[in-house]
Tab-separated table of N, CA and C in Angstrom:
chain	number	residue	atom	x	y	z
Y	11	MET	N	0.830	-1.191	0.000
Y	11	MET	CA	0.000	0.000	0.000
Y	11	MET	C	0.872	1.251	0.000
Y	12	ARG	N	1.968	1.177	0.734
Y	12	ARG	CA	2.881	2.315	0.814
Y	12	ARG	C	3.453	2.660	-0.566
Y	13	ALA	N	3.760	1.628	-1.347
Y	13	ALA	CA	4.291	1.852	-2.692
Y	13	ALA	C	3.244	2.517	-3.582
Y	14	LYS	N	1.978	2.126	-3.434
Y	14	LYS	CA	0.915	2.732	-4.234
Y	14	LYS	C	0.746	4.212	-3.888
Y	15	ILE	N	0.816	4.516	-2.610
Y	15	ILE	CA	0.681	5.910	-2.182
Y	15	ILE	C	1.864	6.731	-2.702
Y	16	THR	N	3.059	6.175	-2.594
Y	16	THR	CA	4.244	6.872	-3.092
Y	16	THR	C	4.133	7.104	-4.590
Y	17	TYR	N	3.677	6.098	-5.324
Y	17	TYR	CA	3.519	6.237	-6.774
Y	17	TYR	C	2.487	7.311	-7.092
Y	18	ALA	N	1.369	7.316	-6.394
Y	18	ALA	CA	0.308	8.291	-6.648
Y	18	ALA	C	0.784	9.710	-6.350
Y	19	VAL	N	1.491	9.889	-5.251
Y	19	VAL	CA	1.999	11.218	-4.898
Y	19	VAL	C	3.022	11.681	-5.928
Y	20	THR	N	3.930	10.797	-6.312
Y	20	THR	CA	4.939	11.143	-7.312
Y	20	THR	C	4.283	11.498	-8.647
Y	21	ALA	N	3.287	10.719	-9.053
Y	21	ALA	CA	2.584	10.995	-10.309
Y	21	ALA	C	1.869	12.336	-10.234
Y	22	ALA	N	1.236	12.636	-9.098
Y	22	ALA	CA	0.537	13.916	-8.944
Y	22	ALA	C	1.513	15.090	-9.013
Y	23	VAL	N	2.661	14.943	-8.376
Y	23	VAL	CA	3.681	15.998	-8.416
Y	23	VAL	C	4.174	16.189	-9.854
Y	24	LEU	N	4.395	15.084	-10.562
Y	24	LEU	CA	4.835	15.179	-11.954
Y	24	LEU	C	3.793	15.858	-12.838
Y	25	VAL	N	2.536	15.508	-12.669
Y	25	VAL	CA	1.480	16.131	-13.470
Y	25	VAL	C	1.425	17.631	-13.175
Y	26	PHE	N	1.530	18.008	-11.902
Y	26	PHE	CA	1.563	19.430	-11.542
Y	26	PHE	C	2.747	20.121	-12.219
Y	27	TYR	N	3.899	19.479	-12.177
Y	27	TYR	CA	5.096	20.042	-12.806
Y	27	TYR	C	4.893	20.178	-14.319
Y	28	PHE	N	4.315	19.160	-14.948
Y	28	PHE	CA	4.075	19.218	-16.389
Y	28	PHE	C	3.110	20.355	-16.732
Y	29	LEU	N	2.082	20.558	-15.905
Y	29	LEU	CA	1.148	21.661	-16.138
Y	29	LEU	C	1.847	23.007	-15.984
Y	30	LEU	N	2.693	23.116	-14.981
Y	30	LEU	CA	3.437	24.358	-14.751
Y	30	LEU	C	4.365	24.660	-15.931
Y	31	VAL	N	5.111	23.659	-16.365
Y	31	VAL	CA	6.016	23.844	-17.500
Y	31	VAL	C	5.225	24.132	-18.769
Y	32	GLY	N	4.105	23.435	-18.954
Y	32	GLY	CA	3.268	23.669	-20.126
Y	32	GLY	C	2.726	25.091	-20.171
Y	33	SER	N	2.327	25.618	-19.013
Y	33	SER	CA	1.835	27.005	-18.991
Y	33	SER	C	2.943	27.983	-19.362
Y	34	ARG	N	4.154	27.690	-18.941
Y	34	ARG	CA	5.298	28.547	-19.329
Y	34	ARG	C	5.551	28.456	-20.832
Y	35	GLY	N	5.383	27.272	-21.385
Y	35	GLY	CA	5.531	27.118	-22.827
Y	35	GLY	C	4.492	27.921	-23.587
Y	36	LEU	N	3.246	27.913	-23.086
Y	36	LEU	CA	2.190	28.694	-23.728
Y	36	LEU	C	2.471	30.191	-23.623
Y	37	LEU	N	3.015	30.618	-22.481
Y	37	LEU	CA	3.391	32.035	-22.340
Y	37	LEU	C	4.464	32.410	-23.348
Y	38	LEU	N	5.438	31.538	-23.541
Y	38	LEU	CA	6.484	31.806	-24.526
Y	38	LEU	C	5.889	31.889	-25.935
Y	39	LEU	N	4.944	30.996	-26.233
Y	39	LEU	CA	4.308	31.027	-27.550
Y	39	LEU	C	3.530	32.321	-27.771
Y	40	SER	N	2.872	32.797	-26.710
Y	40	SER	CA	2.035	33.987	-26.860
Y	40	SER	C	2.847	35.256	-27.073
Y	41	THR	N	4.113	35.233	-26.723
Y	41	THR	CA	4.964	36.403	-26.938
Y	41	THR	C	5.093	36.708	-28.424
Y	42	GLY	N	5.222	35.692	-29.233
Y	42	GLY	CA	5.154	35.866	-30.670
Y	42	GLY	C	6.452	36.080	-31.417
Y	43	THR	N	7.551	36.256	-30.731
Y	43	THR	CA	8.810	36.415	-31.475
Y	43	THR	C	9.303	35.038	-31.897
Y	44	PRO	N	10.027	34.956	-32.989
Y	44	PRO	CA	10.478	33.646	-33.472
Y	44	PRO	C	11.270	32.848	-32.419
Y	45	LEU	N	12.117	33.537	-31.677
Y	45	LEU	CA	12.920	32.839	-30.675
Y	45	LEU	C	12.054	32.284	-29.545
Y	46	THR	N	11.124	33.095	-29.021
Y	46	THR	CA	10.284	32.608	-27.917
Y	46	THR	C	9.305	31.540	-28.391
Y	47	VAL	N	8.847	31.642	-29.642
Y	47	VAL	CA	7.964	30.599	-30.179
Y	47	VAL	C	8.729	29.279	-30.272
Y	48	ALA	N	9.975	29.337	-30.727
Y	48	ALA	CA	10.794	28.120	-30.804
Y	48	ALA	C	11.010	27.530	-29.417
Y	49	PHE	N	11.331	28.394	-28.441
Y	49	PHE	CA	11.496	27.912	-27.071
Y	49	PHE	C	10.183	27.370	-26.515
Y	50	GLY	N	9.075	28.050	-26.829
Y	50	GLY	CA	7.766	27.599	-26.356
Y	50	GLY	C	7.423	26.215	-26.865
Y	51	VAL	N	7.700	25.971	-28.144
Y	51	VAL	CA	7.448	24.643	-28.714
Y	51	VAL	C	8.326	23.598	-28.026
Y	52	ALA	N	9.594	23.937	-27.835
Y	52	ALA	CA	10.510	22.998	-27.171
Y	52	ALA	C	10.058	22.713	-25.741
Y	53	VAL	N	9.609	23.752	-25.048
Y	53	VAL	CA	9.158	23.578	-23.664
Y	53	VAL	C	7.888	22.733	-23.612
Y	54	LEU	N	7.016	22.844	-24.617
Y	54	LEU	CA	5.789	22.045	-24.633
Y	54	LEU	C	6.051	20.584	-24.989
Y	55	ILE	N	7.103	20.318	-25.718
Y	55	ILE	CA	7.424	18.939	-26.091
Y	55	ILE	C	7.841	18.131	-24.861
Y	56	LEU	N	8.601	18.742	-23.974
Y	56	LEU	CA	9.093	18.012	-22.798
Y	56	LEU	C	7.970	17.492	-21.897
Y	57	PRO	N	6.966	18.314	-21.523
Y	57	PRO	CA	5.872	17.743	-20.725
Y	57	PRO	C	5.090	16.675	-21.480
Y	58	GLY	N	5.001	16.832	-22.801
Y	58	GLY	CA	4.315	15.806	-23.601
Y	58	GLY	C	5.011	14.463	-23.499
Y	59	ILE	N	6.323	14.483	-23.615
Y	59	ILE	CA	7.098	13.247	-23.473
Y	59	ILE	C	6.957	12.697	-22.055
Y	60	GLY	N	7.006	13.583	-21.075
Y	60	GLY	CA	6.866	13.152	-19.681
Y	60	GLY	C	5.515	12.526	-19.394
Y	61	LEU	N	4.449	13.140	-19.921
Y	61	LEU	CA	3.108	12.581	-19.727
Y	61	LEU	C	2.967	11.221	-20.395
Y	62	TRP	N	3.537	11.090	-21.590
Y	62	TRP	CA	3.495	9.798	-22.284
Y	62	TRP	C	4.217	8.736	-21.451
Y	63	PHE	N	5.405	9.076	-20.953
Y	63	PHE	CA	6.185	8.137	-20.146
Y	63	PHE	C	5.428	7.756	-18.869
Y	64	LEU	N	4.828	8.731	-18.207
Y	64	LEU	CA	4.059	8.461	-16.990
Y	64	LEU	C	2.860	7.567	-17.298
Y	65	TRP	N	2.180	7.824	-18.414
Y	65	TRP	CA	1.030	7.007	-18.813
Y	65	TRP	C	1.453	5.557	-19.076
Y	66	LYS	N	2.550	5.354	-19.822
Y	66	LYS	CA	3.010	4.004	-20.128
Y	66	LYS	C	3.424	3.263	-18.853
Y	67	ASN	N	4.095	3.943	-17.945
Y	67	ASN	CA	4.485	3.299	-16.686
Y	67	ASN	C	3.266	2.938	-15.846
Y	68	THR	N	2.276	3.824	-15.823
Y	68	THR	CA	1.067	3.551	-15.049
Y	68	THR	C	0.321	2.351	-15.628
Y	69	GLN	N	0.249	2.268	-16.947
Y	69	GLN	CA	-0.384	1.098	-17.579
Y	69	GLN	C	0.366	-0.186	-17.236
Y	70	PHE	N	1.690	-0.124	-17.294
Y	70	PHE	CA	2.511	-1.300	-16.981
Y	70	PHE	C	2.256	-1.769	-15.548
Y	71	VAL	N	2.282	-0.841	-14.610
Y	71	VAL	CA	2.078	-1.190	-13.201
Y	71	VAL	C	0.680	-1.751	-12.981
Y	72	ARG	N	-0.312	-1.135	-13.600
Y	72	ARG	CA	-1.688	-1.611	-13.446
Y	72	ARG	C	-1.841	-3.032	-13.989
Y	73	ARG	N	-1.274	-3.284	-15.158
Y	73	ARG	CA	-1.373	-4.630	-15.756
Y	73	ARG	C	-0.606	-5.661	-14.938
Y	74	ALA	N	0.560	-5.290	-14.449
Y	74	ALA	CA	1.337	-6.222	-13.617
Y	74	ALA	C	0.580	-6.537	-12.330
Y	75	ASN	N	-0.064	-5.537	-11.743
Y	75	ASN	CA	-0.855	-5.772	-10.531
Y	75	ASN	C	-2.065	-6.659	-10.814
Y	76	GLN	N	-2.663	-6.523	-12.003
Y	76	GLN	CA	-3.781	-7.400	-12.376
Y	76	GLN	C	-3.316	-8.849	-12.483
Y	77	LEU	N	-2.131	-9.044	-13.080
Y	77	LEU	CA	-1.588	-10.401	-13.171
Y	77	LEU	C	-1.310	-10.957	-11.787
Y	78	ALA	N	-0.746	-10.127	-10.916
Y	78	ALA	CA	-0.446	-10.579	-9.553
Y	78	ALA	C	-1.730	-10.985	-8.830
Y	79	ALA	N	-2.783	-10.191	-8.999
Y	79	ALA	CA	-4.055	-10.520	-8.345
Y	79	ALA	C	-4.628	-11.827	-8.885
Y	80	GLU	N	-4.548	-12.008	-10.193
Y	80	GLU	CA	-5.062	-13.248	-10.790
Y	80	GLU	C	-4.252	-14.451	-10.329
Y	81	LEU	N	-2.943	-14.302	-10.301
Y	81	LEU	CA	-2.076	-15.396	-9.864
Y	81	LEU	C	-2.288	-15.696	-8.384
Y	82	ASP	N	-2.523	-14.654	-7.600
Y	82	ASP	CA	-2.796	-14.847	-6.174
Y	82	ASP	C	-4.108	-15.604	-5.982
Y	83	ALA	N	-5.114	-15.270	-6.781
Y	83	ALA	CA	-6.406	-15.963	-6.685
Y	83	ALA	C	-6.268	-17.439	-7.031
Y	84	GLU	N	-5.328	-17.750	-7.924
Y	84	GLU	CA	-5.077	-19.145	-8.301
Y	84	GLU	C	-4.163	-19.850	-7.307
Y	85	GLY	N	-3.583	-19.104	-6.394
Y	85	GLY	CA	-2.622	-19.678	-5.447
Y	85	GLY	C	-1.264	-19.919	-6.072
Y	86	GLY	N	-0.931	-19.163	-7.121
Y	86	GLY	CA	0.311	-19.401	-7.849
Y	86	GLY	C	1.398	-18.353	-7.662
Y	87	LEU	N	1.193	-17.422	-6.751
Y	87	LEU	CA	2.249	-16.436	-6.513
Y	87	LEU	C	3.485	-17.129	-5.964
Y	88	PRO	N	4.663	-16.656	-6.359
Y	88	PRO	CA	5.877	-17.294	-5.830
Y	88	PRO	C	5.998	-17.072	-4.329
Y	89	VAL	N	6.370	-18.132	-3.632
Y	89	VAL	CA	6.551	-18.066	-2.187
Y	89	VAL	C	7.912	-17.436	-1.907
Y	90	ASP	N	7.975	-16.567	-0.921
Y	90	ASP	CA	9.245	-15.940	-0.561
Y	90	ASP	C	10.078	-16.967	0.214
Y	91	GLU	N	11.006	-17.579	-0.494
Y	91	GLU	CA	11.861	-18.598	0.100
Y	91	GLU	C	13.315	-18.122	0.177
Y	92	LEU	N	13.504	-16.831	0.058
Y	92	LEU	CA	14.849	-16.271	0.002
Y	92	LEU	C	15.426	-16.065	1.393
Y	93	ARG	N	16.719	-16.391	1.505
Y	93	ARG	CA	17.429	-16.086	2.747
Y	93	ARG	C	17.760	-14.601	2.744
Y	94	ARG	N	17.838	-14.034	3.909
Y	94	ARG	CA	18.122	-12.607	4.025
Y	94	ARG	C	19.302	-12.381	4.965
Y	95	THR	N	19.980	-11.275	4.721
Y	95	THR	CA	21.085	-10.889	5.594
Y	95	THR	C	20.490	-10.323	6.882
Y	96	PRO	N	21.304	-10.151	7.913
Y	96	PRO	CA	20.772	-9.570	9.155
Y	96	PRO	C	20.127	-8.191	8.950
Y	97	SER	N	20.560	-7.460	7.937
Y	97	SER	CA	19.968	-6.136	7.677
Y	97	SER	C	18.655	-6.231	6.905
Y	98	GLY	N	18.300	-7.444	6.442
Y	98	GLY	CA	17.040	-7.641	5.733
Y	98	GLY	C	17.173	-7.715	4.230
Y	99	ARG	N	18.377	-7.507	3.708
Y	99	ARG	CA	18.572	-7.594	2.254
Y	99	ARG	C	18.566	-9.053	1.816
Y	100	ILE	N	18.158	-9.255	0.569
Y	100	ILE	CA	18.117	-10.608	0.018
Y	100	ILE	C	19.538	-11.102	-0.207
Y	101	ASP	N	19.792	-12.343	0.247
Y	101	ASP	CA	21.094	-12.974	0.035
Y	101	ASP	C	21.250	-13.279	-1.456
Y	102	ARG	N	22.345	-12.839	-2.029
Y	102	ARG	CA	22.567	-12.951	-3.478
Y	102	ARG	C	22.567	-14.419	-3.937
Y	103	ASP	N	23.241	-15.309	-3.205
Y	103	ASP	CA	23.283	-16.720	-3.589
Y	103	ASP	C	21.885	-17.340	-3.560
Y	104	SER	N	21.103	-16.963	-2.565
Y	104	SER	CA	19.738	-17.460	-2.459
Y	104	SER	C	18.899	-16.990	-3.655
Y	105	ALA	N	19.059	-15.717	-4.024
Y	105	ALA	CA	18.330	-15.178	-5.176
Y	105	ALA	C	18.755	-15.892	-6.457
Y	106	ASP	N	20.042	-16.202	-6.573
Y	106	ASP	CA	20.526	-16.912	-7.760
Y	106	ASP	C	19.953	-18.320	-7.850
Y	107	GLU	N	19.829	-18.999	-6.706
Y	107	GLU	CA	19.254	-20.348	-6.691
Y	107	GLU	C	17.796	-20.325	-7.160
Y	108	VAL	N	17.034	-19.399	-6.605
Y	108	VAL	CA	15.617	-19.291	-6.981
Y	108	VAL	C	15.502	-18.892	-8.447
Y	109	PHE	N	16.375	-17.982	-8.884
Y	109	PHE	CA	16.347	-17.549	-10.273
Y	109	PHE	C	16.580	-18.730	-11.216
Y	110	ALA	N	17.538	-19.583	-10.883
Y	110	ALA	CA	17.829	-20.737	-11.744
Y	110	ALA	C	16.596	-21.639	-11.884
Y	111	ARG	N	15.875	-21.843	-10.781
Y	111	ARG	CA	14.653	-22.654	-10.845
Y	111	ARG	C	13.578	-21.980	-11.693
Y	112	ARG	N	13.418	-20.687	-11.511
Y	112	ARG	CA	12.395	-19.951	-12.268
Y	112	ARG	C	12.734	-19.917	-13.756
Y	113	LYS	N	14.010	-19.796	-14.063
Y	113	LYS	CA	14.425	-19.780	-15.469
Y	113	LYS	C	14.136	-21.139	-16.106
Y	114	ALA	N	14.442	-22.219	-15.404
Y	114	ALA	CA	14.159	-23.561	-15.922
Y	114	ALA	C	12.658	-23.761	-16.103
Y	115	GLU	N	11.872	-23.262	-15.163
Y	115	GLU	CA	10.409	-23.364	-15.251
Y	115	GLU	C	9.904	-22.622	-16.500
Y	116	THR	N	10.483	-21.466	-16.779
Y	116	THR	CA	10.074	-20.679	-17.937
Y	116	THR	C	10.517	-21.337	-19.234
Y	117	GLU	N	11.690	-21.951	-19.229
Y	117	GLU	CA	12.164	-22.657	-20.421
Y	117	GLU	C	11.287	-23.870	-20.719
Y	118	ASP	N	10.751	-24.506	-19.661
Y	118	ASP	CA	9.866	-25.660	-19.843
Y	118	ASP	C	8.482	-25.249	-20.351
Y	119	ALA	N	8.051	-24.028	-19.997
Y	119	ALA	CA	6.725	-23.553	-20.415
Y	119	ALA	C	6.840	-22.121	-20.926
Y	120	PRO	N	7.443	-21.941	-22.097
Y	120	PRO	CA	7.705	-20.577	-22.585
Y	120	PRO	C	6.449	-19.784	-22.969
Y	121	ASP	N	5.323	-20.441	-23.122
Y	121	ASP	CA	4.089	-19.745	-23.499
Y	121	ASP	C	3.152	-19.524	-22.316
Y	122	ASP	N	3.626	-19.804	-21.115
Y	122	ASP	CA	2.808	-19.637	-19.919
Y	122	ASP	C	3.148	-18.308	-19.252
Y	123	TRP	N	2.182	-17.402	-19.178
Y	123	TRP	CA	2.426	-16.087	-18.591
Y	123	TRP	C	2.791	-16.205	-17.114
Y	124	ARG	N	2.287	-17.248	-16.442
Y	124	ARG	CA	2.569	-17.421	-15.018
Y	124	ARG	C	4.061	-17.641	-14.767
Y	125	SER	N	4.685	-18.459	-15.599
Y	125	SER	CA	6.116	-18.708	-15.419
Y	125	SER	C	6.922	-17.443	-15.706
Y	126	TRP	N	6.493	-16.642	-16.682
Y	126	TRP	CA	7.190	-15.385	-16.973
Y	126	TRP	C	7.008	-14.393	-15.830
Y	127	PHE	N	5.833	-14.390	-15.216
Y	127	PHE	CA	5.599	-13.517	-14.064
Y	127	PHE	C	6.551	-13.889	-12.928
Y	128	ARG	N	6.619	-15.194	-12.632
Y	128	ARG	CA	7.509	-15.644	-11.549
Y	128	ARG	C	8.970	-15.377	-11.888
Y	129	LEU	N	9.340	-15.494	-13.179
Y	129	LEU	CA	10.705	-15.173	-13.590
Y	129	LEU	C	10.988	-13.693	-13.382
Y	130	ALA	N	10.008	-12.844	-13.666
Y	130	ALA	CA	10.179	-11.406	-13.451
Y	130	ALA	C	10.443	-11.106	-11.973
Y	131	VAL	N	9.718	-11.782	-11.100
Y	131	VAL	CA	9.938	-11.600	-9.661
Y	131	VAL	C	11.342	-12.062	-9.279
Y	132	ALA	N	11.782	-13.174	-9.846
Y	132	ALA	CA	13.133	-13.681	-9.562
Y	132	ALA	C	14.204	-12.711	-10.055
Y	133	TYR	N	13.993	-12.146	-11.239
Y	133	TYR	CA	14.936	-11.129	-11.741
Y	133	TYR	C	14.991	-9.944	-10.785
Y	134	GLN	N	13.826	-9.507	-10.323
Y	134	GLN	CA	13.782	-8.363	-9.409
Y	134	GLN	C	14.503	-8.691	-8.101
Y	135	ASP	N	14.293	-9.897	-7.594
Y	135	ASP	CA	14.988	-10.313	-6.369
Y	135	ASP	C	16.496	-10.371	-6.572
Y	136	ALA	N	16.910	-10.690	-7.792
Y	136	ALA	CA	18.344	-10.751	-8.109
Y	136	ALA	C	18.896	-9.372	-8.472
Y	137	ARG	N	18.066	-8.346	-8.312
Y	137	ARG	CA	18.446	-6.949	-8.574
Y	137	ARG	C	18.768	-6.682	-10.046
Y	138	ASP	N	18.066	-7.354	-10.936
Y	138	ASP	CA	18.234	-7.129	-12.368
Y	138	ASP	C	16.928	-6.528	-12.902
Y	139	THR	N	16.734	-5.251	-12.620
Y	139	THR	CA	15.478	-4.578	-12.937
Y	139	THR	C	15.161	-4.536	-14.429
Y	140	PRO	N	16.122	-4.240	-15.310
Y	140	PRO	CA	15.762	-4.218	-16.734
Y	140	PRO	C	15.224	-5.555	-17.236
Y	141	ARG	N	15.847	-6.645	-16.831
Y	141	ARG	CA	15.350	-7.960	-17.266
Y	141	ARG	C	14.036	-8.306	-16.576
Y	142	ALA	N	13.877	-7.858	-15.338
Y	142	ALA	CA	12.608	-8.090	-14.648
Y	142	ALA	C	11.474	-7.407	-15.399
Y	143	ARG	N	11.713	-6.196	-15.847
Y	143	ARG	CA	10.696	-5.458	-16.591
Y	143	ARG	C	10.373	-6.147	-17.916
Y	144	LYS	N	11.404	-6.610	-18.622
Y	144	LYS	CA	11.180	-7.302	-19.903
Y	144	LYS	C	10.401	-8.598	-19.691
Y	145	ALA	N	10.734	-9.340	-18.636
Y	145	ALA	CA	10.019	-10.586	-18.348
Y	145	ALA	C	8.561	-10.288	-17.990
Y	146	MET	N	8.329	-9.212	-17.242
Y	146	MET	CA	6.951	-8.858	-16.893
Y	146	MET	C	6.190	-8.400	-18.134
Y	147	GLN	N	6.851	-7.670	-19.023
Y	147	GLN	CA	6.204	-7.281	-20.278
Y	147	GLN	C	5.820	-8.510	-21.091
Y	148	ARG	N	6.677	-9.518	-21.081
Y	148	ARG	CA	6.380	-10.769	-21.794
Y	148	ARG	C	5.180	-11.466	-21.154
Y	149	ALA	N	5.131	-11.479	-19.821
Y	149	ALA	CA	3.998	-12.090	-19.117
Y	149	ALA	C	2.704	-11.361	-19.469
Y	150	ILE	N	2.756	-10.040	-19.499
Y	150	ILE	CA	1.567	-9.244	-19.835
Y	150	ILE	C	1.128	-9.535	-21.267
Y	151	ALA	N	2.079	-9.586	-22.185
Y	151	ALA	CA	1.744	-9.858	-23.590
Y	151	ALA	C	1.130	-11.244	-23.745
Y	152	LEU	N	1.703	-12.236	-23.087
Y	152	LEU	CA	1.150	-13.596	-23.167
Y	152	LEU	C	-0.249	-13.643	-22.568
Y	153	HIS	N	-0.448	-12.959	-21.457
Y	153	HIS	CA	-1.745	-12.949	-20.809
Y	153	HIS	C	-2.783	-12.258	-21.689
Y	154	ARG	N	-2.399	-11.160	-22.292
Y	154	ARG	CA	-3.329	-10.436	-23.177
Y	154	ARG	C	-3.656	-11.276	-24.415
Y	155	GLY	N	-2.667	-12.024	-24.916
Y	155	GLY	CA	-2.902	-12.906	-26.053
Y	155	GLY	C	-3.869	-14.020	-25.690
Y	156	ARG	N	-3.746	-14.541	-24.483
Y	156	ARG	CA	-4.646	-15.598	-24.014
Y	156	ARG	C	-6.053	-15.057	-23.880
Y	157	GLN	N	-6.194	-13.815	-23.386
Y	157	GLN	CA	-7.513	-13.226	-23.247
Y	157	GLN	C	-8.160	-13.026	-24.614
Y	158	ALA	N	-7.354	-12.628	-25.598
Y	158	ALA	CA	-7.892	-12.419	-26.943
Y	158	ALA	C	-8.370	-13.731	-27.552
Y	159	GLU	N	-7.682	-14.822	-27.239
Y	159	GLU	CA	-8.064	-16.131	-27.773
Y	159	GLU	C	-9.398	-16.599	-27.175
Y	160	THR	N	-9.622	-16.319	-25.883
Y	160	THR	CA	-10.830	-16.786	-25.228
Y	160	THR	C	-12.021	-15.883	-25.506
Y	161	ALA	N	-11.772	-14.677	-26.002
Y	161	ALA	CA	-12.882	-13.723	-26.251
Y	161	ALA	C	-13.574	-13.995	-27.569
């Protein structure tokens, strides 16, 4: 819940910032000189890119949470079997062991979104965020493909 609140607050602050920057861009455009119009256009492009990025991230998080809820309802969420250091951090060797099992599970069932979801969690536990994101994107794509087949 804390992560959701942090995400919502951060998104709200970003939207406020984008609106503030966008209003400055419109002010630059209204001045009418070629230089300020060029700056105004450039200033308006940045919030546009930021809003697009925020929208795509929000969609990703929402879809990943939907998969987690569905997997939880099936009783298929990965069990936290990782050893931890006294400070609470995940033991690297333990994360590697779990990752190896999850990778083998995914290789055995490459078209199963559940195995890709669990692999994404294993990547995240192993502190490999880019691969975790790619694995979760694959899980989302497989799940969406399955929904399209059943519809």
